[in-house]
PDB file of C-alpha atoms in Angstrom:
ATOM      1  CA  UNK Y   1      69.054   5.791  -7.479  1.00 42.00           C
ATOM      2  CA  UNK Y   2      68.003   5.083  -4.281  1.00 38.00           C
ATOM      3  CA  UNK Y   3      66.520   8.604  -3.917  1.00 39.00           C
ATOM      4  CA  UNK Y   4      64.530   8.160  -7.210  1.00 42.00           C
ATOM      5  CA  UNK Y   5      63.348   4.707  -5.607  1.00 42.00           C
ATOM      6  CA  UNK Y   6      61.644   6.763  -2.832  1.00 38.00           C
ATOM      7  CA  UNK Y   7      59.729   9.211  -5.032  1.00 41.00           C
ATOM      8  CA  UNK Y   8      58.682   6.272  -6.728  1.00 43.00           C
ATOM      9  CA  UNK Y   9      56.986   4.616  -4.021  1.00 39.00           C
ATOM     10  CA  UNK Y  10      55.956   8.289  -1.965  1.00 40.00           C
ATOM     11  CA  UNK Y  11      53.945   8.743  -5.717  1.00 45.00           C
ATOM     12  CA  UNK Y  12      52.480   5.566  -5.490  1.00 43.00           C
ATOM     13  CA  UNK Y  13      50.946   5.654  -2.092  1.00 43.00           C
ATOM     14  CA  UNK Y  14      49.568   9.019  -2.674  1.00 39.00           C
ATOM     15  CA  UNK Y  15      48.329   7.858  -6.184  1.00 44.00           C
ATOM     16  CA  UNK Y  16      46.108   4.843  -4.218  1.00 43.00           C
ATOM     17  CA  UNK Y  17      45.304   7.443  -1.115  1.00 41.00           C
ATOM     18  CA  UNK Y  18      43.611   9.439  -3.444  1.00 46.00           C
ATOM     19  CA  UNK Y  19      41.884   6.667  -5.768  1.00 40.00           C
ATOM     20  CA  UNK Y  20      40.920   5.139  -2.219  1.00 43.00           C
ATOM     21  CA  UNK Y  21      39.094   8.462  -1.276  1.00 44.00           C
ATOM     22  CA  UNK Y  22      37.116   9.064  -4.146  1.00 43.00           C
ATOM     23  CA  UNK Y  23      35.967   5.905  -3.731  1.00 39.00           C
ATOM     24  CA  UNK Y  24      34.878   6.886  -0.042  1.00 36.00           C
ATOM     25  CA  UNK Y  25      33.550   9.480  -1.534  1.00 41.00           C
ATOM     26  CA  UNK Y  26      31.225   8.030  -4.275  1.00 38.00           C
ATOM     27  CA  UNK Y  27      30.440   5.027  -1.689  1.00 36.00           C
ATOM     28  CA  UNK Y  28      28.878   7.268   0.699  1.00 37.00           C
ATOM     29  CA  UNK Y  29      26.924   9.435  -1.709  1.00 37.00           C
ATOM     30  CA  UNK Y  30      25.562   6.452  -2.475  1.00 35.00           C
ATOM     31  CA  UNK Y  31      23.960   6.052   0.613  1.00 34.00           C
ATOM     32  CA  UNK Y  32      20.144   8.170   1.174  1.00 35.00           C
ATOM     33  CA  UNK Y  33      19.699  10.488   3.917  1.00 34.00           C
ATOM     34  CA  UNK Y  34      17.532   8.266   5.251  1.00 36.00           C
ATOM     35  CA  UNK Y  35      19.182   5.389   5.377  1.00 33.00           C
ATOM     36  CA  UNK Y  36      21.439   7.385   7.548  1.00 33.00           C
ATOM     37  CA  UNK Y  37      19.229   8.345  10.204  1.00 34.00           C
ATOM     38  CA  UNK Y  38      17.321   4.815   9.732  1.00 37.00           C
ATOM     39  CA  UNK Y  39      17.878   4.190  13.432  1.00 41.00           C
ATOM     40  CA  UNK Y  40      17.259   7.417  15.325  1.00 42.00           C
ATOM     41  CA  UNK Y  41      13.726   7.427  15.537  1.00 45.00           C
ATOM     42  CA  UNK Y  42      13.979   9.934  18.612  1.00 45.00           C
ATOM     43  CA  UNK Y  43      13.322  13.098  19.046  1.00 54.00           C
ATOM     44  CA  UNK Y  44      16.594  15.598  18.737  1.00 60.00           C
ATOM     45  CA  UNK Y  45      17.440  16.177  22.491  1.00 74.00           C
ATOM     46  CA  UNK Y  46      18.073  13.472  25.102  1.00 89.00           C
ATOM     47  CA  UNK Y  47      14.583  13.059  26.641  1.00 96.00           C
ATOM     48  CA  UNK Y  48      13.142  10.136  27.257  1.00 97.00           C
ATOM     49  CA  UNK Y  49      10.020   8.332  28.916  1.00 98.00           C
ATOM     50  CA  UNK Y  50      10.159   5.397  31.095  1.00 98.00           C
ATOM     51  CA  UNK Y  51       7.111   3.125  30.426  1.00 98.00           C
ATOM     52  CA  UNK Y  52       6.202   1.057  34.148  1.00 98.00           C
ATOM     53  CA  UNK Y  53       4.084  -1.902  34.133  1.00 98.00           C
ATOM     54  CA  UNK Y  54       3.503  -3.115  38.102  1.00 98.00           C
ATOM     55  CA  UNK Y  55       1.475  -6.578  38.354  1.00 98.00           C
ATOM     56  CA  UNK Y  56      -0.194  -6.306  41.482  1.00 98.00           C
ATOM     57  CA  UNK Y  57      -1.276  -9.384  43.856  1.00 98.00           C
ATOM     58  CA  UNK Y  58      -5.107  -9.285  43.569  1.00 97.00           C
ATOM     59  CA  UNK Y  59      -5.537  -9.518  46.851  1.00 97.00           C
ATOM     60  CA  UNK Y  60      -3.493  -6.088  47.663  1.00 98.00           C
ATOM     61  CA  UNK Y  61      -4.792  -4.190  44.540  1.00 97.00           C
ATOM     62  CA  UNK Y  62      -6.946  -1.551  46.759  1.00 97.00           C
ATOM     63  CA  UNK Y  63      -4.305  -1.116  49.152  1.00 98.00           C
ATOM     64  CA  UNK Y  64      -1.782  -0.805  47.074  1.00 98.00           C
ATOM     65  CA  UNK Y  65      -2.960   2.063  45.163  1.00 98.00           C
ATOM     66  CA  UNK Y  66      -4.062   3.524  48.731  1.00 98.00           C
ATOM     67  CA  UNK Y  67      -0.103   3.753  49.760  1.00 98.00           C
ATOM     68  CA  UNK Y  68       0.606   5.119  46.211  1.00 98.00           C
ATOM     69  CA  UNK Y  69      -1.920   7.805  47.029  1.00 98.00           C
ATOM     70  CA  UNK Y  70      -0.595   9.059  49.977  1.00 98.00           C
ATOM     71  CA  UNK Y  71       3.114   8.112  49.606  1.00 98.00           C
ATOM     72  CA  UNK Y  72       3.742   9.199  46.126  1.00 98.00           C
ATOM     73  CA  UNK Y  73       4.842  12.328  46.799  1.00 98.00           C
ATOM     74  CA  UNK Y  74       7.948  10.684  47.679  1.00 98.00           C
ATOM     75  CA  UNK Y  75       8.521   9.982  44.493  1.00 98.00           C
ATOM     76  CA  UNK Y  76       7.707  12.332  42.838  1.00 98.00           C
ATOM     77  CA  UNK Y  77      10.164  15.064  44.547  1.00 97.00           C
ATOM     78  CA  UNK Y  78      13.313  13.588  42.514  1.00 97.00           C
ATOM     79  CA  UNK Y  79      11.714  13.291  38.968  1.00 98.00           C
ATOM     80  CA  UNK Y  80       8.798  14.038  36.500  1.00 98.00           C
ATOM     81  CA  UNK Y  81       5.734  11.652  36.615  1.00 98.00           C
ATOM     82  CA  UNK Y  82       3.886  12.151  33.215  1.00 98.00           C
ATOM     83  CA  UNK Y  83       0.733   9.716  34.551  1.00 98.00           C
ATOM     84  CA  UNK Y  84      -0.654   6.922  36.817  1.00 98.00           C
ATOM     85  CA  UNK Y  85      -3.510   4.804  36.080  1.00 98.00           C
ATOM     86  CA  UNK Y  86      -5.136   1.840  36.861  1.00 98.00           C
ATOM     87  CA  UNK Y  87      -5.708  -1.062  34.257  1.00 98.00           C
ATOM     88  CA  UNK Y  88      -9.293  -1.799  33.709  1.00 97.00           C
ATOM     89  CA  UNK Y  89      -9.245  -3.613  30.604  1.00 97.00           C
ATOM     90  CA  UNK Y  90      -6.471  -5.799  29.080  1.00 96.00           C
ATOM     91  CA  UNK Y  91      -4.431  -6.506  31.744  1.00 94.00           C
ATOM     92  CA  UNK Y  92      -5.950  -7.243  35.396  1.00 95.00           C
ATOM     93  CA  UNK Y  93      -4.771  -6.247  38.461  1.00 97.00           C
ATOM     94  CA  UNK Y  94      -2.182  -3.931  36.840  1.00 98.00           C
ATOM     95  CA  UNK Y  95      -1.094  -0.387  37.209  1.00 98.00           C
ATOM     96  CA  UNK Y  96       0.592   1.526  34.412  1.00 98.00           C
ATOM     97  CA  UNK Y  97       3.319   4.842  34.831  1.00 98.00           C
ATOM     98  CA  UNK Y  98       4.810   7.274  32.547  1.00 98.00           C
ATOM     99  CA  UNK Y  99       8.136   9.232  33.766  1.00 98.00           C
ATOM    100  CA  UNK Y 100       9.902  12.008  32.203  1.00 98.00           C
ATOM    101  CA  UNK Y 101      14.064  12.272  31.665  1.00 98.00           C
ATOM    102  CA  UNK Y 102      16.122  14.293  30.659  1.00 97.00           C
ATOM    103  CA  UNK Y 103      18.952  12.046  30.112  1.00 97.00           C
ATOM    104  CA  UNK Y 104      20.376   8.899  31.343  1.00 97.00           C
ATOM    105  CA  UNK Y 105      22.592  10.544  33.599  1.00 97.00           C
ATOM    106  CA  UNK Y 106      19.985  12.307  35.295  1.00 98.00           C
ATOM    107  CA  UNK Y 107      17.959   8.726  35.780  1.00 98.00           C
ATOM    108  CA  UNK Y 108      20.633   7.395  37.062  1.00 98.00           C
ATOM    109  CA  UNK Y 109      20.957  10.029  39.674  1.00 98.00           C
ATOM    110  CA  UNK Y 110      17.364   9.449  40.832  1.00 98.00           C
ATOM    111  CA  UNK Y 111      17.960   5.881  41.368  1.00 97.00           C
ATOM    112  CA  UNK Y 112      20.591   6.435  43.632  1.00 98.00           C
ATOM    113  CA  UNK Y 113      19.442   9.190  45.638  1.00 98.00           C
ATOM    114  CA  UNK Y 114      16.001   6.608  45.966  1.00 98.00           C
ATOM    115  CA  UNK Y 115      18.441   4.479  47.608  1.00 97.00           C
ATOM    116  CA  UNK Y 116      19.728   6.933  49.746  1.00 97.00           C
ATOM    117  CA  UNK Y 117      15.680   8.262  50.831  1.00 97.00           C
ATOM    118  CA  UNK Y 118      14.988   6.353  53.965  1.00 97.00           C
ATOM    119  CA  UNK Y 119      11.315   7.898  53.667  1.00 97.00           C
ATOM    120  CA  UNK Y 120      10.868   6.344  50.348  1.00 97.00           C
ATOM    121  CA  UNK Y 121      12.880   2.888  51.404  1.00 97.00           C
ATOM    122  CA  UNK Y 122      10.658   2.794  54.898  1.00 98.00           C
ATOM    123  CA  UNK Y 123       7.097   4.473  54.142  1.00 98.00           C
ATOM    124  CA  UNK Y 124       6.750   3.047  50.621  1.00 98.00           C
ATOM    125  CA  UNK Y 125       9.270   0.831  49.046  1.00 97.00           C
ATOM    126  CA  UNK Y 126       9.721  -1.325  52.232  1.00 98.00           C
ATOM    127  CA  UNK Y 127       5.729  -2.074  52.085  1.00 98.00           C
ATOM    128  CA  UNK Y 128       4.685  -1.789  48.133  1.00 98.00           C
ATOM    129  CA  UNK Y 129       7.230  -4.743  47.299  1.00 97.00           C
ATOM    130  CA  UNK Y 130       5.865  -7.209  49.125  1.00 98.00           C
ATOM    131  CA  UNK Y 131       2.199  -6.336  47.040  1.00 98.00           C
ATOM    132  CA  UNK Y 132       3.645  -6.648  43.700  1.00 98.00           C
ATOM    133  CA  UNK Y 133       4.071 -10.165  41.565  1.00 98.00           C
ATOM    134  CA  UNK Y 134       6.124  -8.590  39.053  1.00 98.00           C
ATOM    135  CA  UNK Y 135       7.851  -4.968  37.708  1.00 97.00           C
ATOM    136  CA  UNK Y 136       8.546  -4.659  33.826  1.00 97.00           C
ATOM    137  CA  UNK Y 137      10.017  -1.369  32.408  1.00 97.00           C
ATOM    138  CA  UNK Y 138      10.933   0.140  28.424  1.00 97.00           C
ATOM    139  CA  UNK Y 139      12.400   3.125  27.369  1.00 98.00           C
ATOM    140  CA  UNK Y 140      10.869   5.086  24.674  1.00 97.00           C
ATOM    141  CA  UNK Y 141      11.509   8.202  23.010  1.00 97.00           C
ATOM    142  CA  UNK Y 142       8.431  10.321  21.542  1.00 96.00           C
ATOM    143  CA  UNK Y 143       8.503  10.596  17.933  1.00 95.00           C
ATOM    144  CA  UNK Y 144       9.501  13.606  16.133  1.00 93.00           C
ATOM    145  CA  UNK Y 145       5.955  14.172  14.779  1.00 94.00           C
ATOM    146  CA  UNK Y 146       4.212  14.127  17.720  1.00 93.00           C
ATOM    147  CA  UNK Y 147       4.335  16.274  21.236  1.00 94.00           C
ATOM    148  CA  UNK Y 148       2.703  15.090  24.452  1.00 96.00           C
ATOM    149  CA  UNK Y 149      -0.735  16.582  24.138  1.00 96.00           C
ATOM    150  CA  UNK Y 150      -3.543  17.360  27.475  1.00 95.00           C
ATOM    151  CA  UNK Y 151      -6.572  15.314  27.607  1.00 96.00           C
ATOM    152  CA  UNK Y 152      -9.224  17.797  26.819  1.00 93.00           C
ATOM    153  CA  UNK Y 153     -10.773  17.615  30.366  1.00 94.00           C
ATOM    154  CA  UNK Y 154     -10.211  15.694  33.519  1.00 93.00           C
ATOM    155  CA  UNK Y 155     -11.441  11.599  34.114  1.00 93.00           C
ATOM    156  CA  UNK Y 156     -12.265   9.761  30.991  1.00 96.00           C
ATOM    157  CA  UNK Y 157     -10.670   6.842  29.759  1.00 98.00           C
ATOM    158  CA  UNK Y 158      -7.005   5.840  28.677  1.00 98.00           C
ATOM    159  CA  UNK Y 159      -5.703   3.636  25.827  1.00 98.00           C
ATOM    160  CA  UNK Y 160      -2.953   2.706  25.311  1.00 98.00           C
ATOM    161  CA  UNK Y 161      -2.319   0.751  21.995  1.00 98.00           C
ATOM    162  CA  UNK Y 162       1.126  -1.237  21.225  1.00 97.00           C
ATOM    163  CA  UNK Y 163       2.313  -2.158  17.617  1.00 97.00           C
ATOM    164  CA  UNK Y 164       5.203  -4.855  17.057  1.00 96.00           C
ATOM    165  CA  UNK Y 165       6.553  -3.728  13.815  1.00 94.00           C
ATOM    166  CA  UNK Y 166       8.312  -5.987  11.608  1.00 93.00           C
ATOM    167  CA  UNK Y 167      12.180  -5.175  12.009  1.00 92.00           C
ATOM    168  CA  UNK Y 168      13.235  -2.722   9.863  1.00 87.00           C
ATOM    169  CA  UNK Y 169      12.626   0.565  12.057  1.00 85.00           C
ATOM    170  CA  UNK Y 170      11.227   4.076  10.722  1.00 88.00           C
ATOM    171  CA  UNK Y 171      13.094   4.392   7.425  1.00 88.00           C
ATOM    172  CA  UNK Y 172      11.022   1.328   6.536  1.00 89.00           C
ATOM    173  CA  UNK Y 173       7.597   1.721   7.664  1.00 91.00           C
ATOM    174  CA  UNK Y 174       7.577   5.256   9.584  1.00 91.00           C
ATOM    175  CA  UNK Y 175       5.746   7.132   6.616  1.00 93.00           C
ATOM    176  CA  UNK Y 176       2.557   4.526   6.189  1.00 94.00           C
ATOM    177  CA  UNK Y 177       2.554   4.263  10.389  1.00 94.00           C
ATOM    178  CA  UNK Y 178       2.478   8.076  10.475  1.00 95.00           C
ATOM    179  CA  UNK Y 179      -0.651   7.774   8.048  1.00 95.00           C
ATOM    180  CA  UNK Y 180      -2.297   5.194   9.839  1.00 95.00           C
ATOM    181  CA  UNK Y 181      -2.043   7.125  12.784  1.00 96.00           C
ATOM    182  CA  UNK Y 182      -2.917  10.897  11.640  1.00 96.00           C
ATOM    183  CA  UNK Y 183      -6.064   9.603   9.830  1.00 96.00           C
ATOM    184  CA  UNK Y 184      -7.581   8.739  13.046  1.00 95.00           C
ATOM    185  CA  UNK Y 185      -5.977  11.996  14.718  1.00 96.00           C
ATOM    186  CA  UNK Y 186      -6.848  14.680  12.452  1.00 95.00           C
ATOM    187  CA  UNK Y 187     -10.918  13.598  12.399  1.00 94.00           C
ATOM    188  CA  UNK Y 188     -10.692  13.055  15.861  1.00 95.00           C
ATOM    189  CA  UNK Y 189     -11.218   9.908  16.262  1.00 97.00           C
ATOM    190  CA  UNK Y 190      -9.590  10.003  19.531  1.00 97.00           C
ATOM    191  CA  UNK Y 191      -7.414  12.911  21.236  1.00 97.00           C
ATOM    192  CA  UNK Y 192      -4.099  11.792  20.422  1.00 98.00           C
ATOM    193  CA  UNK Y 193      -1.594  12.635  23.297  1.00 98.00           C
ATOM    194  CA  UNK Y 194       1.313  10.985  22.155  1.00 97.00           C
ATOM    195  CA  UNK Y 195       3.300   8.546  20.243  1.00 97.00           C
ATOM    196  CA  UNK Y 196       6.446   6.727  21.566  1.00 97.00           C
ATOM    197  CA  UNK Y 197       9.377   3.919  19.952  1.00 96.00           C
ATOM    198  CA  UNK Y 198      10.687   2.121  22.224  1.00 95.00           C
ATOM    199  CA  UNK Y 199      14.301   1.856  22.900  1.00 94.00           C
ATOM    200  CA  UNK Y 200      15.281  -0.460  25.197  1.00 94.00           C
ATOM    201  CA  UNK Y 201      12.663  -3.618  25.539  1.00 91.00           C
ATOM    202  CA  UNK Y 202      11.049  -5.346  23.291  1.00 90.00           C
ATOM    203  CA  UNK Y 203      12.741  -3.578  19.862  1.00 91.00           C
ATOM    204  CA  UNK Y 204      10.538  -2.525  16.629  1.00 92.00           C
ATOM    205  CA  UNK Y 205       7.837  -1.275  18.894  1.00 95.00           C
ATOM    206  CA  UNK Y 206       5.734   1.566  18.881  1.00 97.00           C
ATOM    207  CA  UNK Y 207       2.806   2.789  21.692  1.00 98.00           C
ATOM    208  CA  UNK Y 208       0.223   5.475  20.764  1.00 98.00           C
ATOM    209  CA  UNK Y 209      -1.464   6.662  23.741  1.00 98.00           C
ATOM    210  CA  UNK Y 210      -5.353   8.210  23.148  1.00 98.00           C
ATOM    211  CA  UNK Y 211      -8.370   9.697  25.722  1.00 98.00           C
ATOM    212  CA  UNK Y 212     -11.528   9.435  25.120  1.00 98.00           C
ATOM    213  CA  UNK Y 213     -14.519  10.705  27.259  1.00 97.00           C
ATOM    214  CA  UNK Y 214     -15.572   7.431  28.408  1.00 96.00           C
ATOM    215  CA  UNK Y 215     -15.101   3.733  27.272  1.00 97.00           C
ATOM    216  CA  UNK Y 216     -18.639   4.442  25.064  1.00 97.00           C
ATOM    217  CA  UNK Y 217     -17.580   7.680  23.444  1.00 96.00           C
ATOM    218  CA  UNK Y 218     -14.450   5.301  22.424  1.00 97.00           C
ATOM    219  CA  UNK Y 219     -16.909   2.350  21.378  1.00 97.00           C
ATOM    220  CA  UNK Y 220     -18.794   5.289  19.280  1.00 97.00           C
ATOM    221  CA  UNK Y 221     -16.153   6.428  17.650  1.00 97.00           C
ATOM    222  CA  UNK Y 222     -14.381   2.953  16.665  1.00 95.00           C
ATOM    223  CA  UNK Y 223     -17.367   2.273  15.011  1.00 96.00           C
ATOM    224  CA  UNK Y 224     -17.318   5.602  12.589  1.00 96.00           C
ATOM    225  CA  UNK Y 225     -14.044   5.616  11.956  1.00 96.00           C
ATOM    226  CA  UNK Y 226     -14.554   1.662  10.724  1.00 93.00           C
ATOM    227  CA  UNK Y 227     -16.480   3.464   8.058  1.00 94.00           C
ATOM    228  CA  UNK Y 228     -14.278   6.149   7.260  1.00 95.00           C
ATOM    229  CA  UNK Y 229     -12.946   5.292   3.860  1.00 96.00           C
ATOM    230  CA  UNK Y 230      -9.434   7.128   4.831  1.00 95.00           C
ATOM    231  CA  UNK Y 231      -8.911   5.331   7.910  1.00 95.00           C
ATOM    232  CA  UNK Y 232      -9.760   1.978   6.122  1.00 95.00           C
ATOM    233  CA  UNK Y 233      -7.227   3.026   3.352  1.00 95.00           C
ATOM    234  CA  UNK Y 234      -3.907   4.328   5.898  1.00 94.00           C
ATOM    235  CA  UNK Y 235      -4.487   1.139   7.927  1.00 91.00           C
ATOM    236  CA  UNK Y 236      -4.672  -1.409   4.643  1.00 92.00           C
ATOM    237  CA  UNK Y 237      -1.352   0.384   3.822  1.00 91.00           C
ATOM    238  CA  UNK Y 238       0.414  -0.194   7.417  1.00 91.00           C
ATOM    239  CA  UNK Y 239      -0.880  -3.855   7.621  1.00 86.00           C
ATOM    240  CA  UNK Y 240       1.935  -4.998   5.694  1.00 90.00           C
ATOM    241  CA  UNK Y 241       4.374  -3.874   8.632  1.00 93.00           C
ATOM    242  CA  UNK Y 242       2.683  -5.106  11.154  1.00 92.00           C
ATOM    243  CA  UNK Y 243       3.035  -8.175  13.558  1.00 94.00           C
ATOM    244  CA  UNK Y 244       0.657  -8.029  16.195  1.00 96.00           C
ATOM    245  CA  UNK Y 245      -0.831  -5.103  18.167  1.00 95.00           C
ATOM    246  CA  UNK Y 246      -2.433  -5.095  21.654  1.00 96.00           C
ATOM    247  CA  UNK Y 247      -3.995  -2.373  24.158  1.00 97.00           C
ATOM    248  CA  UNK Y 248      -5.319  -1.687  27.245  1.00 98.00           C
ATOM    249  CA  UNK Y 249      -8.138   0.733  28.632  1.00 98.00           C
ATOM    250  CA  UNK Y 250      -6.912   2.740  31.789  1.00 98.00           C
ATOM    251  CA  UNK Y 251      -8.638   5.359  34.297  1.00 98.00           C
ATOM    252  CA  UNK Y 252      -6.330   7.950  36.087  1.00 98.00           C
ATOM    253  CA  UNK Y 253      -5.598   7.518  39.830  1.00 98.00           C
ATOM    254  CA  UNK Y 254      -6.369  10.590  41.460  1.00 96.00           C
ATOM    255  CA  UNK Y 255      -2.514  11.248  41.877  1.00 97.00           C
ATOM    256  CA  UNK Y 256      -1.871  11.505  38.154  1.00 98.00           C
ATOM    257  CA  UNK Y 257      -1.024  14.552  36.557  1.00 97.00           C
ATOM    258  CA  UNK Y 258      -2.237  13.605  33.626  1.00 95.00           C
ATOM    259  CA  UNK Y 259      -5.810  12.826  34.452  1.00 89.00           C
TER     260      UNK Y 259
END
C-alpha cells in the first residue's frame, strides 16, 4: 500500500514537471527575437567609448589647452584617445574627449596606474584641476551599424549631435533612427564618423558625431538636405521618438588624433 502510495505521488510530480515545461516552452516562444536583445544595443565585443565633457574657467581656457598640448602625452601612454577638441559653438569654454576601451577591467587598470604616475599627478593633474569648474563623463557603445569612420582630410569642423529618445531603447525606435540617420549619410550630407548609445549617464540617449569642411560647407549642406524629400520623410518618421536633441560645433586641438 504504502509502496503504491509513492508511485502515486512520484507520477504526479513528474505529470506537473512536464505540463510546467511545456508551458516554459510555449511562454518563451512567445517572446520575438527582438524583444530579447531589446536592451543590448552594443556592439558584440566589450569595447566601449568614454565621452569627457571638461568646463573650463574662462579665464584659464588658453592655458589650459596649452598644458594639454604639451602634457598629454602622459595620458595618452596608458590608453587610446579617439579625439580632442575645443567647443566653439554650444557650449562655451568647454573641451570635449573621446577614449577607447576594451573592457571595464582594462579602464579600471588605467585609473589606477594614473594614480600611481607621479608625472601625470605632478606635471598635469596637480595643475589642470585647479582650471576646471566641472568634469562630466558617459559611457557609450557604437552601434552595430556603424564603425568609427576618418574625416576625409585634416581641420574642418566637428558636430556632435545628441538625441534623448523616449524610453523604450532600440527594439522600439532603432529601425526609424537608423533611417533618419542613413538618409543624411548615404547623400552625404555630412561624413558620418560614428554613432554611439549611451550606457551609463543620462539613459535612452544616442550621439551621432559628423565633419564637415568648415562651419559653411555644414550651413550649405543643412540647407539642401532641408529640401531633400527623403530626409524630410526619415526624420517625420523618427519625430515620434524623440524628446529633445542638442549639438555642439567643435575644432580639433592639434593633439587629436582624430583631426
Amino acid at each position: 500500500m504504502v509502496i503504491s502510495s509513492l508511485t502515486a505521488v512520484f507520477h504526479f510530480k513528474f505529470a506537473m514537471l512536464r505540463i510546467r515545461g511545456s508551458f516554459i516552452r510555449s511562454t518563451a516562444a512567445l517572446v520575438s527575437p527582438a524583444a530579447r536583445v531589446s536592451t543590448r544595443p552594443q556592439q558584440d565585443d566589450q569595447t566601449f567609448y568614454e565621452f569627457r565633457t571638461y568646463n573650463i574657467r574662462p579665464d584659464q581656457t588658453a592655458a589650459f589647452l596649452k598644458l594639454t598640448n604639451e602634457k598629454i602625452h602622459l595620458r595618452t601612454a596608458h590608453s587610446q584617445l579617439i579625439g580632442y577638441w575645443n567647443v566653439e559653438f554650444g557650449g562655451l569654454n568647454q573641451v570635449f574627449h573621446i577614449w577607447k576601451y576594451d573592457s571595464y577591467s582594462q579602464r579600471a587598470a588605467v585609473r589606477a596606474a594614473l594614480a600611481q604616475d607621479p608625472c601625470w599627478i605632478s606635471e598635469y593633474i596637480s595643475k589642470a584641476i585647479p582650471m576646471l569648474n566641472s568634469q562630466d563623463n558617459e559611457v557609450n557603445y557604437m552601434v552595430p551599424w556603424t564603425q568609427l569612420q576618418s574625416p576625409l582630410q585634416e581641420g574642418g569642423v566637428y558636430e556632435l549631435v545628441s538625441y534623448q529618445m523616449r524610453p523604450g531603447g532600440p527594439v522600439v525606435w532603432g529601425d526609424t533612427f537608423q533611417a533618419s540617420v542613413t538618409a543624411r549619410a548615404v547623400p552625404g550630407y555630412g561624413k558620418l564618423l560614428g554613432v554611439f548609445h549611451n550606457e551609463i549617464g543620462q539613459l535612452n540617449r544616442v550621439h551621432v558625431l559628423w565633419w564637415f569642411q568648415d562651419a559653411d560647407h555644414r550651413a550649405e549642406l543643412r540647407r539642401l538636405s532641408h529640401s531633400d524629400a527623403r530626409v524630410v520623410a526619415a526624420v517625420r518618421n523618427s519625430f515620434g521618438h524623440l524628446d529633445s536633441q542638442r549639438n555642439i560645433l567643435m575644432f580639433p586641438c592639434p593633439f587629436s588624433p582624430m583631426k
